[in-house]
Amino acid sequence: MTPEEIEALFTRESGEFVFARWGRPIVPIVFGVEDQTLSVVKGAFEAVVTLAGHKMAETDPELGANCMVFFFRDWAELPEVPDLDRLIPDLKPLVKRLIAADANQYRVFRFEEDGAIKAAFVFLRMDEQMSKLPAETLALSQVVQTVLLWSDTAFRTQSPLAVAGEATILRPDIAGLIRAAYDPVLPGAARDSSHALRLFARQEQS
């Protein structure tokens, strides 16, 4: 992957370069699925976190769980979730916008003082399109999109996943970039596009 391609993955539609990775161990919790799917989602987290060389934990001392994944059928269900409006300010206007856009997924991030990711909230509306995806594919895709703060346009035209024979896998270039992004030498967050060059250099070594 070229430095320009890496830069594009973290350059928002507004033109702003924003990079962030998790600054603390990830503690995921999943709502709205059966035990079988729950184990698939947890397995995807473990696989991607291991790839990154990062850590998971049983609990976050400040937040309890810091990565919440919600599966549901209708956006209108969200305002009914107890205390969710405390975690997501302006929840009702957000839900209205998502309904109007006919969106089937949305991610909200919270950040540490240094800009690294502190918490993430992943909302998945299981419409017809989402429901057709195998659980493993859906879980891996969502975890990959949560492990770093990608651009809002990063995977609009190309998925971070690829098909290898019968299996769906993480694209090797994306896997290499995630590994590079979690190099301890690099900062947890960056706003300067020159960071893409540092990622490129680390990617070559990983």
CSV table of C-alpha atoms in Angstrom, one decimal:
chain,number,residue,atom,x,y,z
A,1,MET,CA,0.0,0.0,0.0
A,2,THR,CA,1.4,3.4,-1.0
A,3,PRO,CA,1.7,6.4,1.4
A,4,GLU,CA,-1.0,8.1,-0.6
A,5,GLU,CA,-3.4,5.2,-0.2
A,6,ILE,CA,-2.7,5.0,3.5
A,7,GLU,CA,-3.3,8.8,3.8
A,8,ALA,CA,-6.6,8.5,2.0
A,9,LEU,CA,-7.8,5.9,4.5
A,10,PHE,CA,-7.5,8.4,7.3
A,11,THR,CA,-8.5,11.6,5.4
A,12,ARG,CA,-12.1,12.5,6.1
A,13,GLU,CA,-14.5,13.8,3.5
A,14,SER,CA,-13.9,17.3,5.0
A,15,GLY,CA,-10.2,16.9,4.0
A,16,GLU,CA,-9.0,16.6,7.5
A,17,PHE,CA,-6.4,13.9,8.4
A,18,VAL,CA,-7.3,12.1,11.6
A,19,PHE,CA,-5.6,8.9,12.9
A,20,ALA,CA,-6.4,7.2,16.2
A,21,ARG,CA,-5.9,3.8,17.7
A,22,TRP,CA,-7.0,2.3,21.0
A,23,GLY,CA,-5.0,3.6,24.0
A,24,ARG,CA,-6.4,1.1,26.5
A,25,PRO,CA,-7.3,-2.6,26.4
A,26,ILE,CA,-10.5,-3.3,24.5
A,27,VAL,CA,-13.4,-4.6,26.6
A,28,PRO,CA,-16.3,-5.5,24.2
A,29,ILE,CA,-19.9,-6.2,25.1
A,30,VAL,CA,-22.5,-7.3,22.6
A,31,PHE,CA,-26.3,-6.7,22.8
A,32,GLY,CA,-29.1,-8.3,20.8
A,33,VAL,CA,-27.6,-11.6,19.6
A,34,GLU,CA,-27.8,-15.2,20.5
A,35,ASP,CA,-24.9,-17.0,22.3
A,36,GLN,CA,-23.6,-18.5,19.0
A,37,THR,CA,-23.3,-15.1,17.3
A,38,LEU,CA,-21.8,-13.6,20.5
A,39,SER,CA,-19.0,-16.1,20.4
A,40,VAL,CA,-18.3,-15.2,16.7
A,41,VAL,CA,-18.2,-11.5,17.5
A,42,LYS,CA,-15.9,-12.0,20.5
A,43,GLY,CA,-13.7,-14.3,18.3
A,44,ALA,CA,-13.4,-11.6,15.7
A,45,PHE,CA,-12.3,-9.1,18.4
A,46,GLU,CA,-9.7,-11.5,19.7
A,47,ALA,CA,-8.3,-12.2,16.2
A,48,VAL,CA,-8.0,-8.5,15.2
A,49,VAL,CA,-6.6,-7.4,18.6
A,50,THR,CA,-4.0,-10.2,18.4
A,51,LEU,CA,-3.1,-9.2,14.9
A,52,ALA,CA,-2.6,-5.6,16.1
A,53,GLY,CA,-0.5,-6.7,19.0
A,54,HIS,CA,-2.9,-4.9,21.3
A,55,LYS,CA,-4.8,-6.2,24.4
A,56,MET,CA,-8.2,-7.1,25.6
A,57,ALA,CA,-9.4,-7.2,29.2
A,58,GLU,CA,-12.3,-8.5,31.2
A,59,THR,CA,-13.2,-5.0,32.5
A,60,ASP,CA,-12.3,-1.4,32.0
A,61,PRO,CA,-11.6,0.3,35.4
A,62,GLU,CA,-13.3,3.5,34.3
A,63,LEU,CA,-16.1,2.3,32.0
A,64,GLY,CA,-16.7,-1.3,32.7
A,65,ALA,CA,-17.1,-2.2,29.0
A,66,ASN,CA,-15.6,0.3,26.5
A,67,CYS,CA,-16.7,-1.2,23.2
A,68,MET,CA,-20.4,-1.7,22.9
A,69,VAL,CA,-21.9,-3.5,19.9
A,70,PHE,CA,-25.7,-3.3,19.4
A,71,PHE,CA,-27.6,-5.5,17.0
A,72,PHE,CA,-31.3,-4.5,16.3
A,73,ARG,CA,-34.0,-4.4,13.7
A,74,ASP,CA,-35.1,-0.8,13.8
A,75,TRP,CA,-33.4,2.5,14.7
A,76,ALA,CA,-36.5,3.4,16.7
A,77,GLU,CA,-35.4,0.8,19.2
A,78,LEU,CA,-32.4,2.8,20.3
A,79,PRO,CA,-34.0,5.5,22.3
A,80,GLU,CA,-35.7,2.8,24.3
A,81,VAL,CA,-32.4,1.4,25.6
A,82,PRO,CA,-32.0,2.4,29.2
A,83,ASP,CA,-29.3,5.1,29.8
A,84,LEU,CA,-28.1,5.0,26.2
A,85,ASP,CA,-28.9,8.7,25.9
A,86,ARG,CA,-26.3,9.3,28.6
A,87,LEU,CA,-23.6,7.6,26.6
A,88,ILE,CA,-24.7,9.1,23.2
A,89,PRO,CA,-25.7,12.8,23.6
A,90,ASP,CA,-28.3,13.9,21.1
A,91,LEU,CA,-29.4,10.3,20.6
A,92,LYS,CA,-32.9,11.2,19.3
A,93,PRO,CA,-31.8,13.6,16.6
A,94,LEU,CA,-29.1,11.1,15.6
A,95,VAL,CA,-31.7,8.4,15.3
A,96,LYS,CA,-33.9,10.6,13.1
A,97,ARG,CA,-30.9,11.3,10.8
A,98,LEU,CA,-30.1,7.6,10.5
A,99,ILE,CA,-33.7,6.7,9.7
A,100,ALA,CA,-33.8,9.4,7.1
A,101,ALA,CA,-30.6,8.1,5.5
A,102,ASP,CA,-31.8,4.5,5.6
A,103,ALA,CA,-28.5,3.7,7.3
A,104,ASN,CA,-27.8,0.1,8.5
A,105,GLN,CA,-24.7,0.9,10.6
A,106,TYR,CA,-23.2,3.7,12.6
A,107,ARG,CA,-20.1,4.0,14.9
A,108,VAL,CA,-19.5,6.6,17.6
A,109,PHE,CA,-16.0,7.0,19.2
A,110,ARG,CA,-14.9,8.6,22.5
A,111,PHE,CA,-11.3,9.7,22.9
A,112,GLU,CA,-8.6,10.0,25.6
A,113,GLU,CA,-6.9,13.4,26.3
A,114,ASP,CA,-4.1,12.5,23.9
A,115,GLY,CA,-6.6,11.7,21.1
A,116,ALA,CA,-6.3,7.9,21.3
A,117,ILE,CA,-9.6,5.9,21.2
A,118,LYS,CA,-11.1,5.5,24.7
A,119,ALA,CA,-14.5,3.9,23.8
A,120,ALA,CA,-16.6,2.9,20.8
A,121,PHE,CA,-20.3,2.3,20.2
A,122,VAL,CA,-21.3,0.2,17.2
A,123,PHE,CA,-24.9,0.2,16.0
A,124,LEU,CA,-26.0,-2.4,13.4
A,125,ARG,CA,-29.5,-2.4,12.0
A,126,MET,CA,-30.1,-5.9,10.6
A,127,ASP,CA,-31.9,-5.0,7.4
A,128,GLU,CA,-32.1,-7.4,4.5
A,129,GLN,CA,-28.6,-6.6,3.2
A,130,MET,CA,-27.0,-7.1,6.6
A,131,SER,CA,-29.0,-10.2,7.4
A,132,LYS,CA,-27.6,-11.9,4.2
A,133,LEU,CA,-24.0,-11.7,5.5
A,134,PRO,CA,-22.5,-14.6,7.3
A,135,ALA,CA,-22.0,-13.8,11.0
A,136,GLU,CA,-18.2,-14.3,10.7
A,137,THR,CA,-18.1,-11.8,7.8
A,138,LEU,CA,-20.2,-9.2,9.5
A,139,ALA,CA,-18.3,-9.5,12.8
A,140,LEU,CA,-14.8,-9.3,11.2
A,141,SER,CA,-15.8,-6.3,9.1
A,142,GLN,CA,-17.2,-4.4,12.1
A,143,VAL,CA,-14.2,-5.1,14.4
A,144,VAL,CA,-11.8,-4.0,11.7
A,145,GLN,CA,-13.7,-0.7,11.3
A,146,THR,CA,-13.6,-0.2,15.1
A,147,VAL,CA,-9.9,-1.1,15.9
A,148,LEU,CA,-8.8,2.2,14.2
A,149,LEU,CA,-10.4,5.5,13.5
A,150,TRP,CA,-10.7,5.2,9.7
A,151,SER,CA,-11.9,7.9,7.5
A,152,ASP,CA,-15.7,8.2,7.0
A,153,THR,CA,-15.0,7.3,3.3
A,154,ALA,CA,-12.4,4.6,3.8
A,155,PHE,CA,-14.4,1.5,2.8
A,156,ARG,CA,-17.2,3.0,0.7
A,157,THR,CA,-16.0,1.5,-2.5
A,158,GLN,CA,-13.9,-1.5,-1.3
A,159,SER,CA,-14.4,-3.7,1.7
A,160,PRO,CA,-11.6,-4.3,4.2
A,161,LEU,CA,-12.2,-8.0,3.6
A,162,ALA,CA,-11.4,-10.4,0.8
A,163,VAL,CA,-12.5,-13.9,-0.2
A,164,ALA,CA,-9.9,-16.6,-0.2
A,165,GLY,CA,-11.3,-19.9,-1.4
A,166,GLU,CA,-14.3,-20.7,0.8
A,167,ALA,CA,-13.2,-18.3,3.6
A,168,THR,CA,-13.6,-14.5,4.1
A,169,ILE,CA,-10.4,-13.0,5.4
A,170,LEU,CA,-9.0,-9.6,6.2
A,171,ARG,CA,-7.3,-8.1,3.2
A,172,PRO,CA,-3.5,-8.6,3.7
A,173,ASP,CA,-2.8,-4.9,3.0
A,174,ILE,CA,-5.3,-3.8,5.7
A,175,ALA,CA,-3.9,-6.4,8.1
A,176,GLY,CA,-0.4,-5.1,7.6
A,177,LEU,CA,-1.6,-1.5,8.1
A,178,ILE,CA,-3.4,-2.4,11.4
A,179,ARG,CA,-0.2,-4.1,12.6
A,180,ALA,CA,1.8,-1.0,11.7
A,181,ALA,CA,-0.7,1.4,13.3
A,182,TYR,CA,-0.2,-0.4,16.7
A,183,ASP,CA,3.6,-0.2,16.6
A,184,PRO,CA,4.5,1.0,20.2
A,185,VAL,CA,7.0,3.6,18.7
A,186,LEU,CA,4.1,5.5,17.0
A,187,PRO,CA,1.7,7.8,18.9
A,188,GLY,CA,-1.8,6.8,19.6
A,189,ALA,CA,-3.3,9.7,17.6
A,190,ALA,CA,-2.1,12.0,14.8
A,191,ARG,CA,-3.6,14.9,12.9
A,192,ASP,CA,-0.8,15.5,10.5
A,193,SER,CA,-0.9,13.6,7.2
A,194,SER,CA,2.9,12.9,7.5
A,195,HIS,CA,1.8,10.2,9.9
A,196,ALA,CA,0.9,8.2,6.7
A,197,LEU,CA,4.6,8.0,5.8
A,198,ARG,CA,5.4,6.6,9.3
A,199,LEU,CA,2.7,4.0,8.9
A,200,PHE,CA,4.1,3.2,5.4
A,201,ALA,CA,7.6,2.7,6.9
A,202,ARG,CA,6.3,0.4,9.7
A,203,GLN,CA,4.1,-1.5,7.3
A,204,GLU,CA,7.2,-2.4,5.3
A,205,GLN,CA,8.9,-3.8,8.4
A,206,SER,CA,5.8,-5.8,9.7
